[in-house]
Short mmCIF file of C-alpha atoms and ligand atoms in Angstrom, two decimals:
data_model
loop_
_atom_site.label_atom_id
_atom_site.label_comp_id
_atom_site.label_asym_id
_atom_site.label_seq_id
_atom_site.Cartn_x
_atom_site.Cartn_y
_atom_site.Cartn_z
CA UNK R 713 -33.08 -85.62 -5.35
CA UNK R 714 -30.50 -82.97 -4.17
CA UNK R 715 -31.78 -80.64 -1.50
CA UNK R 716 -30.73 -77.20 -2.57
CA UNK R 717 -30.90 -75.84 0.93
CA UNK R 718 -28.49 -78.66 2.38
CA UNK R 719 -25.38 -76.57 1.64
CA UNK R 720 -26.67 -72.93 2.08
CA UNK R 721 -24.79 -71.08 4.84
CA UNK R 722 -26.46 -70.88 8.18
CA UNK R 723 -28.69 -67.88 8.97
CA UNK R 724 -26.43 -66.64 11.60
CA UNK R 725 -23.82 -65.69 9.07
CA UNK R 726 -26.13 -63.13 7.07
CA UNK R 727 -25.48 -60.19 9.41
CA UNK R 728 -21.58 -60.67 9.61
CA UNK R 729 -19.83 -58.19 7.86
CA UNK R 730 -16.10 -56.75 8.42
CA UNK R 731 -15.86 -53.62 6.62
CA UNK R 732 -12.12 -53.46 7.32
CA UNK R 733 -11.37 -56.39 4.91
CA UNK R 734 -14.55 -56.01 2.89
CA UNK R 735 -13.36 -52.78 1.25
CA UNK R 736 -10.30 -55.08 -0.39
CA UNK R 737 -12.67 -56.13 -2.91
CA UNK R 738 -12.91 -52.37 -4.17
CA UNK R 739 -9.30 -52.08 -3.66
CA UNK R 740 -8.53 -55.04 -6.08
CA UNK R 741 -10.37 -53.47 -8.78
CA UNK R 742 -8.67 -50.25 -8.36
CA UNK R 743 -5.22 -52.16 -8.48
CA UNK R 744 -6.25 -54.09 -11.47
CA UNK R 745 -7.23 -50.80 -13.33
CA UNK R 746 -3.29 -49.60 -12.58
CA UNK R 747 -3.87 -47.33 -9.49
CA UNK R 748 -0.89 -46.70 -7.14
CA UNK R 749 -2.21 -48.21 -4.10
CA UNK R 750 -1.87 -46.81 -0.52
CA UNK R 751 -3.48 -49.24 2.17
CA UNK R 752 -4.75 -47.28 5.23
CA UNK R 753 -7.44 -49.81 5.94
CA UNK R 754 -5.57 -52.62 8.42
CA UNK R 755 -4.41 -52.06 11.82
CA UNK R 756 -1.12 -54.06 11.44
CA UNK R 757 2.06 -52.36 12.39
CA UNK R 758 4.19 -55.12 10.84
CA UNK R 759 2.96 -54.28 7.30
CA UNK R 760 4.73 -50.74 7.95
CA UNK R 761 7.88 -49.93 9.32
CA UNK R 762 7.48 -51.43 12.95
CA UNK R 763 8.86 -54.71 14.11
CA UNK R 764 8.46 -57.06 16.88
CA UNK R 765 10.83 -56.29 19.67
CA UNK R 766 13.67 -58.83 19.06
CA UNK R 767 13.67 -60.19 22.69
CA UNK R 768 10.06 -61.46 21.97
CA UNK R 769 11.10 -63.19 18.85
CA UNK R 770 14.18 -64.94 20.83
CA UNK R 771 11.84 -66.21 23.70
CA UNK R 772 9.47 -67.88 21.12
CA UNK R 773 12.36 -69.03 18.83
CA UNK R 774 14.11 -70.88 21.89
CA UNK R 775 10.90 -72.45 23.09
CA UNK R 776 10.52 -74.06 19.85
CA UNK R 777 13.95 -74.99 19.77
CA UNK R 778 13.65 -76.48 23.22
CA UNK R 779 11.02 -78.65 22.19
CA UNK R 780 8.12 -76.53 23.73
CA UNK R 781 5.94 -77.81 20.75
CA UNK R 782 3.47 -80.11 22.70
CA UNK R 783 0.18 -79.12 23.98
CA UNK R 784 0.24 -76.39 26.88
CA UNK R 785 -1.93 -76.27 29.95
CA UNK R 786 -5.60 -74.90 28.64
CA UNK R 787 -5.34 -71.47 30.39
CA UNK R 788 -1.65 -70.87 29.38
CA UNK R 789 1.68 -71.80 30.78
CA UNK R 790 2.25 -70.87 34.16
CA UNK R 791 4.73 -68.16 33.61
CA UNK R 792 2.59 -66.51 31.10
CA UNK R 793 -0.37 -66.57 33.49
CA UNK R 794 1.42 -65.29 36.41
CA UNK R 795 3.15 -62.56 34.10
CA UNK R 796 -0.38 -61.15 32.95
CA UNK R 797 -1.53 -61.53 36.67
CA UNK R 798 1.29 -59.39 38.03
CA UNK R 799 1.39 -56.87 35.03
CA UNK R 800 -2.64 -56.27 36.16
CA UNK R 801 -1.82 -55.79 39.62
CA UNK R 802 1.11 -53.26 38.65
CA UNK R 803 -1.68 -51.31 36.84
CA UNK R 804 -3.84 -51.42 39.98
CA UNK R 805 -6.71 -53.99 38.97
CA UNK R 806 -8.78 -54.74 42.23
CA UNK R 807 -9.71 -58.49 42.75
CA UNK R 808 -8.15 -60.22 40.23
CA UNK R 809 -9.83 -63.84 40.19
CA UNK R 810 -8.89 -65.42 36.83
CA UNK R 811 -6.57 -65.20 33.79
CA UNK R 812 -6.56 -67.24 30.55
CA UNK R 813 -4.59 -66.88 27.35
CA UNK R 814 -6.45 -67.13 23.86
CA UNK R 815 -5.73 -66.93 20.26
CA UNK R 816 -5.64 -63.22 19.87
CA UNK R 817 -7.94 -61.03 22.16
CA UNK R 818 -10.59 -62.01 19.60
CA UNK R 819 -11.09 -65.51 20.93
CA UNK R 820 -11.07 -64.27 24.43
CA UNK R 821 -13.85 -62.07 23.68
CA UNK R 822 -15.90 -65.03 21.99
CA UNK R 823 -15.23 -67.18 25.06
CA UNK R 824 -16.25 -64.81 27.37
CA UNK R 825 -19.70 -63.82 25.62
CA UNK R 826 -20.32 -67.52 24.84
CA UNK R 827 -19.98 -68.29 28.55
CA UNK R 828 -21.96 -65.52 29.68
CA UNK R 829 -25.18 -64.95 27.20
CA UNK R 830 -27.81 -67.15 25.83
CA UNK R 831 -29.66 -66.79 22.74
CA UNK R 832 -31.99 -63.73 22.73
CA UNK R 833 -29.72 -61.87 25.51
CA UNK R 834 -28.31 -58.51 24.49
CA UNK R 835 -25.12 -56.92 24.78
CA UNK R 836 -24.46 -53.15 24.70
CA UNK R 837 -21.62 -52.19 22.57
CA UNK R 838 -20.09 -48.89 21.25
CA UNK R 839 -20.79 -47.26 18.06
CA UNK R 840 -18.43 -46.27 16.36
CA UNK R 841 -16.70 -49.45 17.56
CA UNK R 842 -14.70 -52.61 16.57
CA UNK R 843 -16.95 -54.73 14.28
CA UNK R 844 -15.91 -58.15 15.68
CA UNK R 845 -18.47 -57.37 18.72
CA UNK R 846 -21.53 -57.29 16.48
CA UNK R 847 -20.00 -60.25 14.33
CA UNK R 848 -19.88 -62.26 17.55
CA UNK R 849 -23.18 -61.37 18.47
CA UNK R 850 -24.65 -62.58 15.48
CA UNK R 851 -22.75 -65.92 15.48
CA UNK R 852 -24.06 -66.53 19.21
CA UNK R 853 -27.52 -65.41 18.47
CA UNK R 854 -26.99 -62.30 20.90
CA UNK R 855 -28.80 -58.93 20.20
CA UNK R 856 -26.45 -55.98 19.74
CA UNK R 857 -27.72 -52.95 21.39
CA UNK R 858 -25.44 -49.84 20.20
CA UNK R 859 -24.60 -46.92 22.12
CA UNK R 860 -23.23 -43.72 20.79
CA UNK R 861 -19.70 -42.22 21.41
CA UNK R 862 -20.28 -38.28 21.13
CA UNK R 863 -17.90 -36.70 18.58
CA UNK R 864 -18.55 -33.24 20.09
CA UNK R 865 -17.19 -34.80 23.47
CA UNK R 866 -14.10 -36.27 22.26
CA UNK R 867 -15.93 -39.28 21.52
CA UNK R 868 -16.76 -40.15 24.83
CA UNK R 869 -19.41 -43.01 25.47
CA UNK R 870 -22.83 -41.41 26.07
CA UNK R 871 -23.89 -42.68 29.26
CA UNK R 872 -27.31 -41.82 29.54
CA UNK R 873 -28.24 -43.34 26.14
CA UNK R 874 -26.68 -46.72 27.69
CA UNK R 875 -28.64 -46.41 30.86
CA UNK R 876 -31.81 -45.95 28.78
CA UNK R 877 -31.28 -48.91 26.95
CA UNK R 878 -30.45 -51.55 29.70
CA UNK R 879 -33.40 -54.08 29.92
CA UNK R 880 -33.76 -57.48 31.67
CA UNK R 881 -32.09 -59.44 28.89
CA UNK R 882 -28.80 -57.04 29.06
CA UNK R 883 -25.96 -59.14 30.06
CA UNK R 884 -22.74 -56.82 29.44
CA UNK R 885 -21.49 -53.61 28.53
CA UNK R 886 -18.79 -53.54 26.12
CA UNK R 887 -16.01 -50.62 26.73
CA UNK R 888 -13.45 -50.35 23.95
CA UNK R 889 -10.74 -48.18 25.62
CA UNK R 890 -8.82 -46.66 23.79
CA UNK R 891 -11.28 -46.79 21.00
CA UNK R 892 -10.90 -48.40 17.46
CA UNK R 893 -11.83 -46.45 15.25
CA UNK R 894 -11.83 -43.00 17.03
CA UNK R 895 -8.57 -43.31 19.06
CA UNK R 896 -10.38 -41.69 21.81
CA UNK R 897 -9.65 -42.52 25.55
CA UNK R 898 -12.28 -42.74 28.40
CA UNK R 899 -12.26 -40.25 31.11
CA UNK R 900 -12.17 -41.35 34.62
CA UNK R 901 -15.68 -39.67 35.02
CA UNK R 902 -17.15 -41.88 31.97
CA UNK R 903 -15.63 -45.01 33.42
CA UNK R 904 -16.93 -44.32 37.11
CA UNK R 905 -20.50 -43.65 35.42
CA UNK R 906 -20.56 -46.97 33.63
CA UNK R 907 -19.17 -48.83 36.54
CA UNK R 908 -22.16 -47.52 38.47
CA UNK R 909 -24.65 -48.56 35.89
CA UNK R 910 -23.05 -52.19 35.73
CA UNK R 911 -23.18 -52.17 39.63
CA UNK R 912 -26.95 -51.16 39.53
CA UNK R 913 -28.20 -53.45 37.04
CA UNK R 914 -25.67 -56.34 37.77
CA UNK R 915 -23.99 -56.34 34.42
CA UNK R 916 -20.63 -57.59 33.54
CA UNK R 917 -18.19 -54.95 32.02
CA UNK R 918 -16.14 -56.12 28.96
CA UNK R 919 -13.04 -53.59 28.81
CA UNK R 920 -11.15 -54.23 25.47
CA UNK R 921 -7.77 -52.40 26.38
CA UNK R 922 -5.63 -54.00 23.48
CA UNK R 923 -4.11 -50.58 22.73
CA UNK R 924 -3.86 -49.40 26.55
CA UNK R 925 -0.10 -48.64 26.26
CA UNK R 926 -0.35 -46.81 22.79
CA UNK R 927 -1.06 -43.46 24.31
CA UNK R 928 -0.11 -39.84 23.13
CA UNK R 929 0.74 -36.46 24.68
CA UNK R 930 1.40 -37.98 27.94
CA UNK R 931 -2.23 -38.89 28.42
CA UNK R 932 -3.48 -41.32 30.91
CA UNK R 933 -5.08 -44.46 30.23
CA UNK R 934 -7.20 -45.89 33.17
CA UNK R 935 -8.13 -49.44 33.42
CA UNK R 936 -11.66 -50.05 34.46
CA UNK R 937 -10.72 -52.71 36.74
CA UNK R 938 -8.63 -50.39 38.61
CA UNK R 939 -11.74 -48.32 39.60
CA UNK R 940 -13.93 -51.12 41.46
CA UNK R 941 -13.59 -54.18 43.22
CA UNK R 942 -17.54 -55.35 43.41
CA UNK R 943 -18.08 -55.10 39.72
CA UNK R 944 -17.44 -58.04 37.31
CA UNK R 945 -15.02 -56.41 34.60
CA UNK R 946 -13.27 -58.75 32.25
CA UNK R 947 -10.30 -57.02 30.64
CA UNK R 948 -9.11 -58.08 27.09
CA UNK R 949 -5.53 -57.46 26.04
CA UNK R 950 -2.61 -59.16 24.17
CA UNK R 951 0.57 -58.96 22.27
CA UNK R 952 -1.18 -57.94 18.98
CA UNK R 953 -1.14 -54.16 19.06
CA UNK R 954 1.21 -52.80 21.95
CA UNK R 955 3.79 -55.45 21.29
CA UNK R 956 3.75 -55.49 17.51
CA UNK R 957 2.88 -59.07 16.71
CA UNK R 958 -0.48 -59.58 15.69
CA UNK R 959 0.18 -62.40 13.35
CA UNK R 960 1.10 -64.57 16.60
CA UNK R 961 -2.24 -64.38 17.82
CA UNK R 962 -1.58 -64.34 21.46
CA UNK R 963 -4.06 -62.53 23.96
CA UNK R 964 -5.64 -63.06 27.12
CA UNK R 965 -8.49 -62.33 29.13
CA UNK R 966 -8.28 -61.15 32.97
CA UNK R 967 -11.49 -61.47 35.16
CA UNK R 968 -11.81 -59.51 38.13
CA UNK R 969 -14.68 -58.71 40.73
CA UNK R 970 -16.54 -60.24 43.36
CA UNK R 971 -16.35 -63.76 44.45
CA UNK R 972 -19.75 -64.55 43.10
CA UNK R 973 -18.63 -64.54 39.73
CA UNK R 974 -17.22 -68.04 40.24
CA UNK R 975 -19.66 -70.06 38.18
CA UNK R 976 -19.35 -67.67 35.31
CA UNK R 977 -15.53 -68.30 35.55
CA UNK R 978 -16.07 -72.02 35.62
CA UNK R 979 -18.23 -71.80 32.40
CA UNK R 980 -15.26 -69.98 30.69
CA UNK R 981 -12.74 -72.39 31.69
CA UNK R 982 -14.85 -75.31 30.34
CA UNK R 983 -14.64 -73.79 27.02
CA UNK R 984 -11.06 -72.90 27.30
CA UNK R 985 -10.28 -76.81 28.10
CA UNK R 986 -12.47 -77.83 25.21
CA UNK R 987 -10.18 -76.22 22.82
CA UNK R 988 -6.91 -77.75 24.48
CA UNK R 989 -4.60 -74.80 24.49
CA UNK R 990 -3.35 -71.83 22.25
CA UNK R 991 -0.04 -71.68 20.52
CA UNK R 992 2.54 -73.07 23.13
CA UNK R 993 6.11 -71.74 22.02
CA UNK R 994 4.85 -68.09 21.45
CA UNK R 995 3.49 -67.92 24.91
CA UNK R 996 7.12 -67.84 26.27
CA UNK R 997 7.21 -64.29 24.66
CA UNK R 998 4.29 -63.02 27.33
CA UNK R 999 6.49 -62.80 30.30
CA UNK R 1000 9.36 -61.33 28.57
CA UNK R 1001 7.22 -58.68 27.12
CA UNK R 1002 5.12 -57.93 30.35
CA UNK R 1003 8.19 -57.93 32.55
CA UNK R 1004 10.54 -56.26 30.29
CA UNK R 1005 11.64 -52.73 30.07
CA UNK R 1006 9.17 -51.76 27.18
CA UNK R 1007 11.99 -50.28 25.30
CA UNK R 1008 10.18 -50.45 21.93
CA UNK R 1009 7.24 -48.36 23.29
CA UNK R 1010 8.73 -44.73 23.56
CA UNK R 1011 10.01 -44.65 19.80
CA UNK R 1012 6.85 -46.33 18.73
CA UNK R 1013 4.70 -43.82 20.38
CA UNK R 1014 6.91 -40.99 19.20
CA UNK R 1015 6.66 -42.30 15.73
CA UNK R 1016 2.91 -42.59 15.84
CA UNK R 1017 2.28 -39.26 17.46
CA UNK R 1018 4.36 -37.38 14.56
CA UNK R 1019 2.18 -39.30 12.00
CA UNK R 1020 -1.21 -38.67 13.90
CA UNK R 1021 -0.29 -34.75 13.82
CA UNK R 1022 0.58 -35.01 10.00
CA UNK R 1023 -2.72 -36.71 9.20
CA UNK R 1024 -4.91 -34.58 11.54
CA UNK R 1025 -3.30 -31.35 10.42
CA UNK R 1026 -3.85 -32.31 6.68
CA UNK R 1027 -7.43 -33.49 7.10
CA UNK R 1028 -8.58 -30.71 9.29
CA UNK R 1029 -7.32 -28.23 6.33
CA UNK R 1030 -9.47 -30.13 3.79
CA UNK R 1031 -12.78 -28.33 3.09
CA UNK R 1032 -15.41 -30.89 3.60
CA UNK R 1033 -13.45 -32.95 6.18
CA UNK R 1034 -13.08 -32.42 10.03
CA UNK R 1035 -11.32 -34.69 12.66
CA UNK R 1036 -11.21 -35.27 16.33
CA UNK R 1037 -7.29 -35.69 17.24
CA UNK R 1038 -6.95 -39.43 18.42
CA UNK R 1039 -5.59 -39.59 22.08
CA UNK R 1040 -4.06 -43.32 21.42
CA UNK R 1041 -4.07 -46.28 18.97
CA UNK R 1042 -3.27 -45.73 15.35
CA UNK R 1043 -6.60 -44.82 14.05
CA UNK R 1044 -8.19 -41.50 13.13
CA UNK R 1045 -12.01 -41.20 12.32
CA UNK R 1046 -12.65 -38.23 10.18
CA UNK R 1047 -16.11 -36.69 9.51
CA UNK R 1048 -17.53 -35.99 5.97
CA UNK R 1049 -18.99 -32.83 6.36
CA UNK R 1050 -20.99 -33.23 3.34
CA UNK R 1051 -24.23 -34.77 2.76
CA UNK R 1052 -23.13 -38.07 1.14
CA UNK R 1053 -23.22 -42.07 2.06
CA UNK R 1054 -19.95 -42.70 3.28
CA UNK R 1055 -19.72 -46.38 1.68
CA UNK R 1056 -20.44 -44.88 -1.88
CA UNK R 1057 -18.00 -41.85 -1.12
CA UNK R 1058 -15.06 -44.04 0.11
CA UNK R 1059 -15.65 -46.63 -2.85
CA UNK R 1060 -15.21 -44.01 -5.29
CA UNK R 1061 -12.27 -42.49 -3.42
CA UNK R 1062 -10.67 -46.00 -3.41
CA UNK R 1063 -11.34 -46.53 -7.35
CA UNK R 1064 -10.18 -43.21 -8.24
CA UNK R 1065 -7.12 -42.55 -5.97
CA UNK R 1066 -6.08 -46.02 -4.59
CA UNK R 1067 -5.86 -44.78 -1.31
CA UNK R 1068 -7.75 -47.39 0.72
CA UNK R 1069 -10.07 -46.02 3.79
CA UNK R 1070 -12.85 -47.97 5.59
CA UNK R 1071 -16.21 -46.42 5.51
CA UNK R 1072 -17.72 -45.27 8.93
CA UNK R 1073 -21.06 -47.13 8.57
CA UNK R 1074 -18.90 -50.36 8.88
CA UNK R 1075 -18.02 -49.53 12.54
CA UNK R 1076 -21.60 -49.69 14.05
CA UNK R 1077 -25.25 -48.50 13.45
CA UNK R 1078 -24.95 -44.99 15.39
CA UNK R 1079 -22.61 -41.95 15.11
CA UNK R 1080 -20.74 -43.79 12.46
CA UNK R 1081 -21.95 -42.94 9.09
CA UNK R 1082 -20.55 -39.87 7.43
CA UNK R 1083 -17.04 -41.01 8.85
CA UNK R 1084 -14.39 -42.98 7.56
CA UNK R 1085 -11.36 -44.68 9.35
CA UNK R 1086 -7.73 -44.01 8.31
CA UNK R 1087 -4.81 -45.93 9.72
CA UNK R 1088 -2.08 -43.57 10.25
CA UNK R 1089 0.91 -46.46 10.67
CA UNK R 1090 2.79 -45.76 7.41
CA UNK R 1091 5.91 -43.44 6.76
CA UNK R 1092 5.11 -39.44 6.83
CA UNK R 1093 5.82 -39.22 3.12
CA UNK R 1094 2.97 -41.85 2.27
CA UNK R 1095 0.58 -40.32 4.87
CA UNK R 1096 1.40 -36.84 3.12
CA UNK R 1097 0.48 -38.60 -0.53
CA UNK R 1098 -2.59 -40.12 0.80
CA UNK R 1099 -3.53 -36.54 2.14
CA UNK R 1100 -3.11 -34.96 -0.91
CA UNK R 1101 -5.07 -37.62 -3.00
CA UNK R 1102 -8.07 -37.40 -0.75
CA UNK R 1103 -7.91 -33.58 -0.91
CA UNK R 1104 -7.82 -33.62 -4.51
CA UNK R 1105 -10.71 -35.83 -4.63
CA UNK R 1106 -12.76 -33.88 -2.43
CA UNK R 1107 -11.91 -30.72 -4.22
CA UNK R 1108 -13.26 -32.29 -7.58
CA UNK R 1109 -16.18 -33.87 -5.63
CA UNK R 1110 -17.25 -30.52 -4.17
CA UNK R 1111 -17.29 -29.11 -7.92
CA UNK R 1112 -19.56 -31.65 -9.11
N1 PLP L 927 -10.08 -55.31 20.20
C1 PLP L 927 -9.83 -54.18 19.16
C2 PLP L 927 -10.50 -53.12 19.89
C3 PLP L 927 -9.11 -54.28 18.24
O1 PLP L 927 -8.85 -53.40 17.27
C4 PLP L 927 -8.65 -55.58 17.61
C5 PLP L 927 -7.94 -55.77 16.38
O2 PLP L 927 -7.86 -54.85 15.68
C6 PLP L 927 -8.99 -56.58 18.54
C7 PLP L 927 -9.68 -56.74 19.65
C8 PLP L 927 -8.29 -58.10 17.99
O3 PLP L 927 -7.13 -58.31 18.66
P1 PLP L 927 -6.50 -59.52 18.17
O4 PLP L 927 -5.65 -59.58 16.87
O5 PLP L 927 -5.36 -59.72 19.38
O6 PLP L 927 -7.35 -60.84 18.16
#
C-alpha cells in the first residue's frame, strides 16, 4: 500500500516564495510568444556590462593552480578572515569579536538566524525588503514580523512601528542598508534609534550591508557596527555585489558587540564547522579585493548613477508612475499611482512588452504592494527602450 503523503513537500516549504525568480515563468511565456525580452528582474551585474575585477580572478586562478583545492579551515583561510576584520576596523566597526566566511551572504544569514532563534521566536524584518529573510524564517519555523519603510520619508525604516512590535519572543531586528529593493540608505538618526531599541530590549541587529560600496552622489553609508560597542550586531557582506562576482558565492558575517555574546558565537561556529568550509580557492580573492585600491568602483558607480538618472527621469514622467531616487544599489522601487494589483499589472506588462520586472508584493507584506522593482544594470539604450515600453503599456492601460 502506497502512502501518498510520504513524498509530499514539508509544510515549511509552503510559504517560501522568491518573486525575483518566480516571474521567470511568466517571462518564458512571453518569450515563447516571440516577444523581444528585456530582463530587469535579477540583480546580477555580470549579465550586463560589468566584469569581475581581473586581479580577483587572478588570485582565485592562481590558488587553483597552486593546488589550494582541498578543504579550508571552517571559518575561512586566515588571510581572508584577517582582511575582513581589518576592513571592518577601517570602516570604524567597534568591538569586532568574530568573522566567518560563507557561501554568499545568504548562507551567513541562515547560519546566524539558525544559531540565534528557536521555532516560534520572531525576527523583525523590513518591508519592502529582500525576500530571503522571510523565506529563511519559514524554513526555520520562525515568525516574520514586518516593519514598513516610509516611502514619503526616503524609504527610511519606521522606528515607531518596530518599537510597537517587539515582544518577548523577538530575537533580532534586520536592517538592509542600502536596501534592496528601494535603493535607500539609512540615516545616522534612524540607525541610532534602532540601536537604542535593540539596547533596550536586548536584541541582536542583523545589518545586511552587501551594497555598502555602491553609493551615489557622494552620499555616506554608515555601518551600524560603527555606532555602538555594547549592542550585538552581525554585519553581512561579501564579494557578490560590490566586487561584481555573485556566482562565486563568497560572503561573510562579522559579529561585533559586548563579550556576553560569546555563547551565541560558539553556536554559530558549531554550525560553521558542521559544513566543513566554503569554496577554498576563491577565498584568496578576498584579501585582494579588500586590501586593493578598489579601482573598479568609481567607473562602476559612475555608470550606475547615469543609468539610475535615466530610469528615474523617464519613470517620473510617466503618468501613473512615480519613484523615489535611490541613493545606492542598482534597484529602484517605483510606485503605481493607479488602483491595480501589482502582480496582475506586472504579469500583463511582461506578457505584452517583454520587459521583465518584479511585482512589489514579492518584497514583503507592508508598503510593498502597488510597486515594482526594476534593475537598472543594463546599458542606457536598453533602459530607454524598456521605459518606452512601460510608458506605452501604461498609456494603453489608462485608456481602458
Ligand atoms: N542581501 C541582500 C540585501 C541581497 O540583495 C542579496 C542578493 O541579492 C543577498 C543578501 C544575497 O547575497 P549573496 O549572493 O552574497 O548570497
